[in-house]
CSV table of C-alpha atoms and ligand atoms in Angstrom, one decimal:
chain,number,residue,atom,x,y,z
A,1289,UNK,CA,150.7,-158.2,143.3
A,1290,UNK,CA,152.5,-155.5,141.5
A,1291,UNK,CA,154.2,-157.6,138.1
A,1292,UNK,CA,156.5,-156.7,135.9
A,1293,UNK,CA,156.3,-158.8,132.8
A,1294,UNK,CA,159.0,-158.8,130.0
A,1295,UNK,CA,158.3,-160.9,126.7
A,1296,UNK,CA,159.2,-160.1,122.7
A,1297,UNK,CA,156.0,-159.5,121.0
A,1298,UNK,CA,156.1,-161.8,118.4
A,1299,UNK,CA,152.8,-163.5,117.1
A,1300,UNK,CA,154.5,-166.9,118.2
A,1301,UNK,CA,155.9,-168.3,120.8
A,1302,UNK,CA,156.9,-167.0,124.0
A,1303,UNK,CA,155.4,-163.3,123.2
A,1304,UNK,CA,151.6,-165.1,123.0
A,1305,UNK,CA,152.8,-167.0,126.4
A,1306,UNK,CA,153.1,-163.6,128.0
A,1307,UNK,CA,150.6,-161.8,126.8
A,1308,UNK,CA,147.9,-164.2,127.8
A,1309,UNK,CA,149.3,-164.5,131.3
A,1310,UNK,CA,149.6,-160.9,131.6
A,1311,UNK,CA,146.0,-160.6,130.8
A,1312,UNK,CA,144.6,-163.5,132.8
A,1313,UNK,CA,146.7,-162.3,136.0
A,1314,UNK,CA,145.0,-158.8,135.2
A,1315,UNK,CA,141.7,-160.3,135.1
A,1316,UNK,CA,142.4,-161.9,138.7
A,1317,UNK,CA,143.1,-158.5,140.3
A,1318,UNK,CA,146.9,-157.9,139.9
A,1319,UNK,CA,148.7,-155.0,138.3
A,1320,UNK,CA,151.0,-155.8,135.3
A,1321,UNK,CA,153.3,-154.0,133.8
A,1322,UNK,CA,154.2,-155.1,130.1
A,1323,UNK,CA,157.8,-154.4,128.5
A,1324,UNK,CA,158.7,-155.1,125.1
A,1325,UNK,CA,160.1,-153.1,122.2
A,1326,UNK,CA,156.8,-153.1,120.6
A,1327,UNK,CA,153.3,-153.6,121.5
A,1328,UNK,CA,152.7,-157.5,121.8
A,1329,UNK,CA,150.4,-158.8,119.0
A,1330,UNK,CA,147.9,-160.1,121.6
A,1331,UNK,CA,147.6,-157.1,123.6
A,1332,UNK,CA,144.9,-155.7,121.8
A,1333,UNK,CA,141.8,-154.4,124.2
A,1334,UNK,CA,142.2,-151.7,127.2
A,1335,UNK,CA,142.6,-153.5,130.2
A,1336,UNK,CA,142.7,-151.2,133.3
A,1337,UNK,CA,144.9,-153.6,135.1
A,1338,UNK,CA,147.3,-153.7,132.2
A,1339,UNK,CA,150.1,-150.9,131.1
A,1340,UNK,CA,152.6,-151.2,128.7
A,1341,UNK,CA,155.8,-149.5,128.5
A,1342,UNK,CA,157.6,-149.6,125.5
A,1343,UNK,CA,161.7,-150.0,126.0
A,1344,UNK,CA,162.8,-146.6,124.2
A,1345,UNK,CA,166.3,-147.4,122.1
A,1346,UNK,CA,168.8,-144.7,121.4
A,1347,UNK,CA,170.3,-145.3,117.9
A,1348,UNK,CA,173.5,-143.5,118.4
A,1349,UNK,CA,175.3,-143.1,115.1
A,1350,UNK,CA,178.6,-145.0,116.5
A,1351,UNK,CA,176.2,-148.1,118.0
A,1352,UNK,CA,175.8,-150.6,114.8
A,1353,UNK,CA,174.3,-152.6,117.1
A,1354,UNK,CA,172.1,-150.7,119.7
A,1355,UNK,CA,172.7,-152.4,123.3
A,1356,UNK,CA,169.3,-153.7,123.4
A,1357,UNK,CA,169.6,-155.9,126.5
A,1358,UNK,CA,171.3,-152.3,128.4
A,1359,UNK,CA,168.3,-150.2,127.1
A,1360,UNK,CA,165.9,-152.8,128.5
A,1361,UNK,CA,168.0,-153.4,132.1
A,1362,UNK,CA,167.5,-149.7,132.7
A,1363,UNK,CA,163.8,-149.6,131.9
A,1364,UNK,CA,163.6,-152.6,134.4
A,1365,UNK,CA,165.3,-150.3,136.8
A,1366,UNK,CA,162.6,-147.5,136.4
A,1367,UNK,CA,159.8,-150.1,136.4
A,1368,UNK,CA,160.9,-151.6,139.7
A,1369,UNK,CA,161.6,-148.4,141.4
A,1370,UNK,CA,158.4,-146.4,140.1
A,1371,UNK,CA,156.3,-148.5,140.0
A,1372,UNK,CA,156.6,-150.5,142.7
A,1373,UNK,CA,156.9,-153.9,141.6
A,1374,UNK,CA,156.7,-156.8,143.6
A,1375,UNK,CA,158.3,-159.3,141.1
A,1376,UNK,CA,160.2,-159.3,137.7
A,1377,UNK,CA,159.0,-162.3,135.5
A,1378,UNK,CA,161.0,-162.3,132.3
A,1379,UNK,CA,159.6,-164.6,129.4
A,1380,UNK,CA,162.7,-166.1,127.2
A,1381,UNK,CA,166.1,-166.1,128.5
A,1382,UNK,CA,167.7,-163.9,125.8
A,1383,UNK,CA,168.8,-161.4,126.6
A,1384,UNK,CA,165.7,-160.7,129.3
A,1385,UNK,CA,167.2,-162.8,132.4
A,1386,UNK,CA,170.9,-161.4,131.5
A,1387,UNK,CA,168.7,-157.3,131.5
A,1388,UNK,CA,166.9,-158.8,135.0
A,1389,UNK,CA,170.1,-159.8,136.6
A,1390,UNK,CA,171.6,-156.3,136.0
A,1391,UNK,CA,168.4,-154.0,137.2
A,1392,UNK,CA,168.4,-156.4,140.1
A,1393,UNK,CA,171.9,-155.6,140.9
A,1394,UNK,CA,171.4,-151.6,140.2
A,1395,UNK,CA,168.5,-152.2,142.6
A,1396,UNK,CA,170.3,-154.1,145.5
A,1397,UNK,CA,172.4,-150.7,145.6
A,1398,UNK,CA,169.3,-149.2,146.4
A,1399,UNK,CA,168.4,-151.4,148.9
A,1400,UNK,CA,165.5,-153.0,147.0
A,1401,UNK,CA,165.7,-156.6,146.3
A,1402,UNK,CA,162.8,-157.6,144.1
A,1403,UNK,CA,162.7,-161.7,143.0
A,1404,UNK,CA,163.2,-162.4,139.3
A,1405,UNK,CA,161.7,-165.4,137.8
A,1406,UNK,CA,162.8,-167.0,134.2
A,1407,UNK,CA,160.2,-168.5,132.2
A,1408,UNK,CA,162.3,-170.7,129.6
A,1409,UNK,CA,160.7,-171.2,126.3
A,1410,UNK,CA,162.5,-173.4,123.3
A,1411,UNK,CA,164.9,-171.7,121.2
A,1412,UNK,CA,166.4,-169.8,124.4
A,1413,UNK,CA,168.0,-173.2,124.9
A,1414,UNK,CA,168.1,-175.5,122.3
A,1415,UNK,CA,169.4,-173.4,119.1
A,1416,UNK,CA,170.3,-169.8,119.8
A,1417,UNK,CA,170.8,-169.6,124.0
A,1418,UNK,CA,173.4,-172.8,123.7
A,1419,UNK,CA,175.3,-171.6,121.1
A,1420,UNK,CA,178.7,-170.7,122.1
A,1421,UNK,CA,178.3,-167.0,121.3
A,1422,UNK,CA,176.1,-166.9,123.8
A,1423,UNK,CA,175.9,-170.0,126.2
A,1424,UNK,CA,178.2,-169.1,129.1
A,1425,UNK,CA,175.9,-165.5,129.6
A,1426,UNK,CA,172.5,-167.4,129.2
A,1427,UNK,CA,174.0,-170.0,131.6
A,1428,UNK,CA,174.9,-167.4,134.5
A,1429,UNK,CA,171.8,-165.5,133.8
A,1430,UNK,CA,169.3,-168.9,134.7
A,1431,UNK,CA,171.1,-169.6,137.9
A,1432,UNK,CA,171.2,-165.6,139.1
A,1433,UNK,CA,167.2,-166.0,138.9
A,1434,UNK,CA,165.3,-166.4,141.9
A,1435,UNK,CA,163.2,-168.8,139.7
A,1436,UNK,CA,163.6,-170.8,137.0
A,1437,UNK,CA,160.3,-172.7,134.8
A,1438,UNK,CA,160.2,-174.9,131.8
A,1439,UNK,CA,157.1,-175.3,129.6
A,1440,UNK,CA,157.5,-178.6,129.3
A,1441,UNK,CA,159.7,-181.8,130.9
A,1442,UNK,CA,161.3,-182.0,127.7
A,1443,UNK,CA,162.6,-177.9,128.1
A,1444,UNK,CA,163.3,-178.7,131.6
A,1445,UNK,CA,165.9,-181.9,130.5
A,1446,UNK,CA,167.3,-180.5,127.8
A,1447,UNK,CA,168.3,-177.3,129.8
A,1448,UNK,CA,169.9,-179.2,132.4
A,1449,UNK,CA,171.8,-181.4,129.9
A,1450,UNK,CA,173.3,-178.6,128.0
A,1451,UNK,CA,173.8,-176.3,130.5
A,1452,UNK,CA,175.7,-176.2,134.4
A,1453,UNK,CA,171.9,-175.6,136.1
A,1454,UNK,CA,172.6,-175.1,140.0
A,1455,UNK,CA,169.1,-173.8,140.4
A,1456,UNK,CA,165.3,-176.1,140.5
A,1457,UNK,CA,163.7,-175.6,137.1
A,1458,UNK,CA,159.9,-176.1,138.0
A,1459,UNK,CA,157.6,-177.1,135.0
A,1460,UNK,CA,154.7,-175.0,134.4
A,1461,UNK,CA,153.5,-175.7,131.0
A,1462,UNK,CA,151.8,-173.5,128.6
A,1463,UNK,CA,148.4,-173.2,128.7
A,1464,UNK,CA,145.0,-172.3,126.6
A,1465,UNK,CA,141.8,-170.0,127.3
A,1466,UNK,CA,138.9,-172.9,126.6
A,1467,UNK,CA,136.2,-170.3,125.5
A,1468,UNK,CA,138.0,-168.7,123.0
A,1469,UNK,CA,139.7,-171.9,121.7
A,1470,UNK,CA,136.4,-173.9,120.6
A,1471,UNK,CA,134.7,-175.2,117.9
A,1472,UNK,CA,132.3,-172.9,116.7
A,1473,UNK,CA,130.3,-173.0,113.8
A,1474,UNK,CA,131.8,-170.7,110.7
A,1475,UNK,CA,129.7,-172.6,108.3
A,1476,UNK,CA,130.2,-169.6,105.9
A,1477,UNK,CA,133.7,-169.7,106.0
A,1478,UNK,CA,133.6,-173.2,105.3
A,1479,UNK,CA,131.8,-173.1,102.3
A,1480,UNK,CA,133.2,-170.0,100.6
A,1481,UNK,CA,136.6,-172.2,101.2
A,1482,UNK,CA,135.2,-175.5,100.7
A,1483,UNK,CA,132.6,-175.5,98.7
A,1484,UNK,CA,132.3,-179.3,97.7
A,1485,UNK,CA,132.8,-179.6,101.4
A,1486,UNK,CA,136.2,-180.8,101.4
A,1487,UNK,CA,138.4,-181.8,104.1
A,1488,UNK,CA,140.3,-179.3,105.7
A,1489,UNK,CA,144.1,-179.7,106.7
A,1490,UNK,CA,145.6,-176.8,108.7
A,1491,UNK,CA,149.3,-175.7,109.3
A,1492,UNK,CA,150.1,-172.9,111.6
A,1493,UNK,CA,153.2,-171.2,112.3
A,1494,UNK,CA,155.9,-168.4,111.7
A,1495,UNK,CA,157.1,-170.7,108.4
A,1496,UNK,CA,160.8,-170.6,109.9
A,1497,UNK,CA,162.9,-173.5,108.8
A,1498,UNK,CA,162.5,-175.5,112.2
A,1499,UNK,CA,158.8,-175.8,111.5
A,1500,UNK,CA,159.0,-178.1,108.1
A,1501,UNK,CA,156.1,-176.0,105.9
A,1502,UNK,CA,157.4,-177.8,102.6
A,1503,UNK,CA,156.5,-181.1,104.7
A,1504,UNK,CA,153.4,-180.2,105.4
A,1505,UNK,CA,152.7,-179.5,101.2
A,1506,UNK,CA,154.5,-183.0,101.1
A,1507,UNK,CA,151.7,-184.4,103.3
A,1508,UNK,CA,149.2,-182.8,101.9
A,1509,UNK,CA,150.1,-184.1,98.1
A,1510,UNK,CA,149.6,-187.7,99.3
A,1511,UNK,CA,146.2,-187.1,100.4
A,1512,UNK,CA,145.3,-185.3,97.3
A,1513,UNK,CA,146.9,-188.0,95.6
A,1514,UNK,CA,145.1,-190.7,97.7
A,1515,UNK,CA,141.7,-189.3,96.4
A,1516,UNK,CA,140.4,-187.0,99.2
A,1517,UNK,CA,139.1,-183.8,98.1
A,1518,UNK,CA,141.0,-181.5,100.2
A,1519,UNK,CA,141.9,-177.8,101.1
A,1520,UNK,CA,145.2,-176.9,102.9
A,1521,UNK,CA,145.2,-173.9,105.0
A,1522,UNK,CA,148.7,-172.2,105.7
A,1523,UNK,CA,148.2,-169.3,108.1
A,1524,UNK,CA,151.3,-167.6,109.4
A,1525,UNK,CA,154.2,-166.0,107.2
A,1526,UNK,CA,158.0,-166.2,107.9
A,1527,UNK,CA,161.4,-167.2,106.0
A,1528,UNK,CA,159.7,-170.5,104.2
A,1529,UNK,CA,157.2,-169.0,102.4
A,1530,UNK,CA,158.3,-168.3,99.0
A,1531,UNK,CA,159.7,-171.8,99.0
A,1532,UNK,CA,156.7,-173.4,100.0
A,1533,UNK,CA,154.6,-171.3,96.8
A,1534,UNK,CA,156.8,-172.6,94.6
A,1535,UNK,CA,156.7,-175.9,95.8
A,1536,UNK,CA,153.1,-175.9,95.5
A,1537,UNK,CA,153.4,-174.9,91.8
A,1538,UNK,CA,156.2,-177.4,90.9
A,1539,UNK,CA,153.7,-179.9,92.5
A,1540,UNK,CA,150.4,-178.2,90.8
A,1541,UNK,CA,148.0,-178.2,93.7
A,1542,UNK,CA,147.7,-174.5,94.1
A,1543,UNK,CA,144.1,-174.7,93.7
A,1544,UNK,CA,144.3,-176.4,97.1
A,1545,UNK,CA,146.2,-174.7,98.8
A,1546,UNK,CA,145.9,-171.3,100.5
A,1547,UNK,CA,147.9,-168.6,102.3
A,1548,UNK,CA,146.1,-166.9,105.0
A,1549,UNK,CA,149.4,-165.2,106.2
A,1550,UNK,CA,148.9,-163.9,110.0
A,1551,UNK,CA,145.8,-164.1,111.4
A,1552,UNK,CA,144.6,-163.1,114.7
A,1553,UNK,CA,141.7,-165.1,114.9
A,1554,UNK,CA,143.2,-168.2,114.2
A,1555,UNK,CA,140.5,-170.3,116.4
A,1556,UNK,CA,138.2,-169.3,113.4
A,1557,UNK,CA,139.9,-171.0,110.9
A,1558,UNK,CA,140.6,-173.7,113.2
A,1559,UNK,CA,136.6,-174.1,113.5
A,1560,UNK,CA,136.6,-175.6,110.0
A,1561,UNK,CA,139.9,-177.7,110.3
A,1562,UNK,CA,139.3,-181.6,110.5
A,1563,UNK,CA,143.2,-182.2,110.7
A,1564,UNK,CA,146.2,-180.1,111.9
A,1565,UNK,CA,149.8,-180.9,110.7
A,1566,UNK,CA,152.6,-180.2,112.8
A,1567,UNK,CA,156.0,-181.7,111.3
A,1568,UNK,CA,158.5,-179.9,113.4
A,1569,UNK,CA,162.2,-180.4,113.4
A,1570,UNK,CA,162.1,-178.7,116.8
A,1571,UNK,CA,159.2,-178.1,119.3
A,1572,UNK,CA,159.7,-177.6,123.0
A,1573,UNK,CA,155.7,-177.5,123.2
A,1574,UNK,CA,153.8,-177.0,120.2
A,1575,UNK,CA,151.4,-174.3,121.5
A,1576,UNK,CA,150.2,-174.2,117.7
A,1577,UNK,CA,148.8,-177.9,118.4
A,1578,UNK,CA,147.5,-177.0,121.8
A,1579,UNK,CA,145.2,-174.0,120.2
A,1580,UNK,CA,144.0,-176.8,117.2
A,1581,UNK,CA,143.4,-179.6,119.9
A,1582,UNK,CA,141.0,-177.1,121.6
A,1583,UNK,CA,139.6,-176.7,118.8
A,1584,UNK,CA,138.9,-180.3,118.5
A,1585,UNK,CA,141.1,-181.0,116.0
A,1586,UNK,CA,143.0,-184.5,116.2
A,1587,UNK,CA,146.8,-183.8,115.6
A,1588,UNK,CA,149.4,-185.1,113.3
A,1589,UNK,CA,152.8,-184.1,114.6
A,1590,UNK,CA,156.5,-185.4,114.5
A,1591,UNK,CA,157.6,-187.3,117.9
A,1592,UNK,CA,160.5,-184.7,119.3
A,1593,UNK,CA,160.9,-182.2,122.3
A,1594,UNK,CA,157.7,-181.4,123.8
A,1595,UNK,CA,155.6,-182.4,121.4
A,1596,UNK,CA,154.1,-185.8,123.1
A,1597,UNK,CA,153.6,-184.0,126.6
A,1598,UNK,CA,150.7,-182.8,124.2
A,1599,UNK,CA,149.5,-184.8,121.3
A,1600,UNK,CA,149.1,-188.8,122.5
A,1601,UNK,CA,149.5,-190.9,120.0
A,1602,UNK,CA,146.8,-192.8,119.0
A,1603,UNK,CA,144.3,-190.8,121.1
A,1604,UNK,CA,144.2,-187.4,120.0
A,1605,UNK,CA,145.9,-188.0,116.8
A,1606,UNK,CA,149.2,-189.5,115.8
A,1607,UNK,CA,153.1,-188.9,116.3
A,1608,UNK,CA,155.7,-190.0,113.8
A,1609,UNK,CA,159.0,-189.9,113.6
A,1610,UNK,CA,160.9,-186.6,112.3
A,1611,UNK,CA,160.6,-186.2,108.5
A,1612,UNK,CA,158.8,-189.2,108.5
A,1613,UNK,CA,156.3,-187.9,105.5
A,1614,UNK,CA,154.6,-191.4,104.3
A,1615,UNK,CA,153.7,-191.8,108.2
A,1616,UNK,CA,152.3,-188.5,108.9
A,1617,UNK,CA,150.2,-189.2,104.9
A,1618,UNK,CA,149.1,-192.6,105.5
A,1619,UNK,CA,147.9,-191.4,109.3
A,1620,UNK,CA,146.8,-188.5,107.7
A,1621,UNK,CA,144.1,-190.4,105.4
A,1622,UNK,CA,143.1,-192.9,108.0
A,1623,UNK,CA,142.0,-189.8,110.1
A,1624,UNK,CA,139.9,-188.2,107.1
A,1625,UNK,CA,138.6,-191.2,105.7
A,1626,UNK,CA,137.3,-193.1,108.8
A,1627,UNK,CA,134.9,-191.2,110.7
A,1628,UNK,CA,134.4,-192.9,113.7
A,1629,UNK,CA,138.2,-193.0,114.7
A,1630,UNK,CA,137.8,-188.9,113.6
A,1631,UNK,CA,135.1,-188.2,116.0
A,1632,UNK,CA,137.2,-190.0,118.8
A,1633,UNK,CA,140.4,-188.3,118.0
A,1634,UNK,CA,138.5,-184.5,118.3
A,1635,UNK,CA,136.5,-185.4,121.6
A,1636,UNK,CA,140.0,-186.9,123.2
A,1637,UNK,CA,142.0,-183.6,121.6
A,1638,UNK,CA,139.2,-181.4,123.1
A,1639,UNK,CA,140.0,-183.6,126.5
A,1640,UNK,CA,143.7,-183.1,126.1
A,1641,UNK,CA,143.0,-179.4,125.9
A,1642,UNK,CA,141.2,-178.9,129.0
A,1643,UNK,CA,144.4,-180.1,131.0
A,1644,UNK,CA,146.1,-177.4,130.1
A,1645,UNK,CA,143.0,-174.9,131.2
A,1646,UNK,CA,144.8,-171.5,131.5
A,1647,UNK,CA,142.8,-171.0,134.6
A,1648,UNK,CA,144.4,-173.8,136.3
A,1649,UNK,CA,147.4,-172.6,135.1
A,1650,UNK,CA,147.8,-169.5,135.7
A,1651,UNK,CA,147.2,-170.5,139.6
A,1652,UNK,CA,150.3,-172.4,139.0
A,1653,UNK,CA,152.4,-169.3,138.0
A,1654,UNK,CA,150.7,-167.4,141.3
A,1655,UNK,CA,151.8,-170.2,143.8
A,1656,UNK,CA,155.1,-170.4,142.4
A,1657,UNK,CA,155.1,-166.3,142.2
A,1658,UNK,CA,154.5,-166.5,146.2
A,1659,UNK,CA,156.8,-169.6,147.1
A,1660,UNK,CA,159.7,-167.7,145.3
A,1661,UNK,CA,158.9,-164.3,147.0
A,1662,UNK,CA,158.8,-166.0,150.4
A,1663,UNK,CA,162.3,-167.4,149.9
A,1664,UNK,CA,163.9,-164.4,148.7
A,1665,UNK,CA,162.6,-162.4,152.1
A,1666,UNK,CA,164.0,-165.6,154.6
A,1667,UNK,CA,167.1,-165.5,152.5
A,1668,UNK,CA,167.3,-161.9,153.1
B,452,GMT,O1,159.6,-171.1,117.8
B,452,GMT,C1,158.7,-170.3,118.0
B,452,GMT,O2,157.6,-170.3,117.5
B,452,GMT,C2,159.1,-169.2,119.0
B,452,GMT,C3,159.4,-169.8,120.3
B,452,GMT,C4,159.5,-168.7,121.3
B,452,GMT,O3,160.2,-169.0,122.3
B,452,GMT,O4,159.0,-167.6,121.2
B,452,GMT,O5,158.5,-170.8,120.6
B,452,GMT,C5,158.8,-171.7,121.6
B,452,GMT,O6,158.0,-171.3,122.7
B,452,GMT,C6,156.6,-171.7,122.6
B,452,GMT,C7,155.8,-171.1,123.8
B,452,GMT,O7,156.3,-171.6,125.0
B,452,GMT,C8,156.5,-173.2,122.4
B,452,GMT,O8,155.1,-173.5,122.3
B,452,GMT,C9,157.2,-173.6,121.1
B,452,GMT,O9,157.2,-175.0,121.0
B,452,GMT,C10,158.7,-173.2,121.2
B,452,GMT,N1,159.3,-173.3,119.9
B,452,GMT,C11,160.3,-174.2,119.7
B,452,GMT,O10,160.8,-174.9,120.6
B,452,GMT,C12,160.9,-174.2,118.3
């Protein structure tokens, strides 16, 4: 098939979502076209099946606000008619669906109808697409698509219960590439980090306000203060950062604790993590888990949105309840102190993982790709 794929190239998120699927649908034979304003972080190597196109912005003098969402509707437009493609699959609903309803319109005049299909992420819904500025557009935009998918149950609830849904939301969750996510052995890394060998606890994310960082430092105090020699290891950089160094000064574990900022290798430092922390106020996935569960790395994570479709509690690490710090510590210690219930947790995480192979996946999205297709050509 000829794709059209349309995601914000951010490090987290919905932008990795995206990119991966671009390039494993590439792999499988199919030609994709990527849009974004920039190149996506993950798009790194030549890939003859891949070509990016870049929405170009015109920043008139009298535009404060360039109409982003117009400039990208009318790149759609070129896409579908030049290059041919066979379906439009937009990733977040903000503003891509409302840009994919309009180049579908301006195509209809031409006489092409080409299905659109809305891949809903997490904050699309539950913070920024349901708030009132924008709700009654993001709610008209799902139910023009031809297709709708969560990433999770949880997404696919929430959705319905804030929003008037008349279309089926199908669940195809996100997904991980097994051979790049795996334990391998960066012994060096490991001891220029750690070099008493202590225990590693890792934190990643885009340190925004939803993703708790200063709870994590919380955490990570107690098991210092329980006695375990430990390193924390914060990759990722966002709002929360300068509060979370100086948080780690008032406390005086700096020595412990280090920034990595944004990585893109994160697997690597994952190959030395014996616990991940995830303490999120908000997660409609946890994709950040996911990648550290592959890594066999048992998971300590808060008990909202998505976040048990992932991590089981008591198998592949623990769940507590949101901002529940002296549960995620005391489950924290057990986990580094016992090693029997450590080397469970990883092999069960590792398990976990492989449910969520992107190869199984990614035949998901194809079948769904079809089955929509199909019904747009009967309906026509
Ligand atoms: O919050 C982010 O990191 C960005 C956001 C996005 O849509 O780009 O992430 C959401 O989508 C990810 C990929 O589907 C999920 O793994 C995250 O759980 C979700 N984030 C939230 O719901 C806060």
């Amino acid at each position: 098939m000829n794709i059209g794929i349309v995601c914000y190239p951010t490090y987290g998120g919905s932008g990795v979502v995206a990119t991966e699927l671009a390039k494993v649908l590439a792999a499988k034979g199919h030609k994709i076209h990527v849009l974004s304003y920039a190149k996506p972080a993950r798009l790194e190597a030549i890939d003859p099946n891949i070509f990016y196109h870049e929405v170009a912005i015109n920043a008139y003098p009298l535009f404060e606000y360039p109409p982003y969402a117009l400039a990208l509707a009318s790149q759609m437009v070129n896409l579908i008619e030049y290059e041919d493609l066979d379906l439009l699959h937009v990733h977040y609903a903000l503003p891509h669906a409302t840009s994919a309803y309009l180049a579908k319109q301006i195509m209809e005049e031409k006489g092409i109808n080409v299905p659109v299909v809305t891949t809903l992420h997490g904050t699309d819904i539950t913070l920024v697409g349901s708030d009132p500025s924008y709700k009654n557009v993001v709610e008209f935009s799902i139910n023009k698509s031809d297709g709708v998918t969560a990433v999770s149950k949880y997404l696919k609830e929430e959705t319905e219960q804030r929003f008037d849904i008349k279309n089926d939301i199908c669940v195809i969750p996100n997904f991980i590439d097994l051979e790049r996510f795996q334990k391998s052995n960066k012994s060096h890394f490991k001891k220029a980090i750690c070099p008493d060998d202590e225990k590693v606890v890792v934190h990643v994310s885009n340190f925004r306000k939803v993703k708790r960082v200063p709870e994590v430092v919380s955490v990570f105090d107690r098991i210092l203060k329980h006695g375990i020699e430990a390193k924390l290891l914060l990759v990722g950089d966002g709002p929360d950062r300068q509060r979370t160094e100086q948080q780690c000064r008032d406390l005086g574990i700096c020595e412990h604790v280090r920034f990595l900022g944004k990585l893109d290798e994160v697997e690597e430092v994952l190959s030395v993590a014996d616990l991940f922390l995830i303490p999120s106020g908000s997660e409609t996935f946890g994709l950040a888990a996911l990648e550290a569960m592959s890594c066999s790395v048992p998971v300590i994570s808060s008990n909202i949105g998505g976040l048990p479709e992932v991590n089981i509690h008591g198998e592949t690490g623990f769940l507590c309840d949101l901002d529940d710090i002296g549960c995620m510590a005391e489950n924290a210690v057990e986990i580094l102190t016992n090693p029997e219930l450590h080397a469970r947790m990883s092999k069960a995480a590792r398990k976990q993982a492989e449910r969520f192979n992107q190869d199984l996946v990614v035949n998901e999205y194809e079948s769904y790709y079809k089955e929509v297709s199909a019904e747009l050509v009967e309906a026509d």
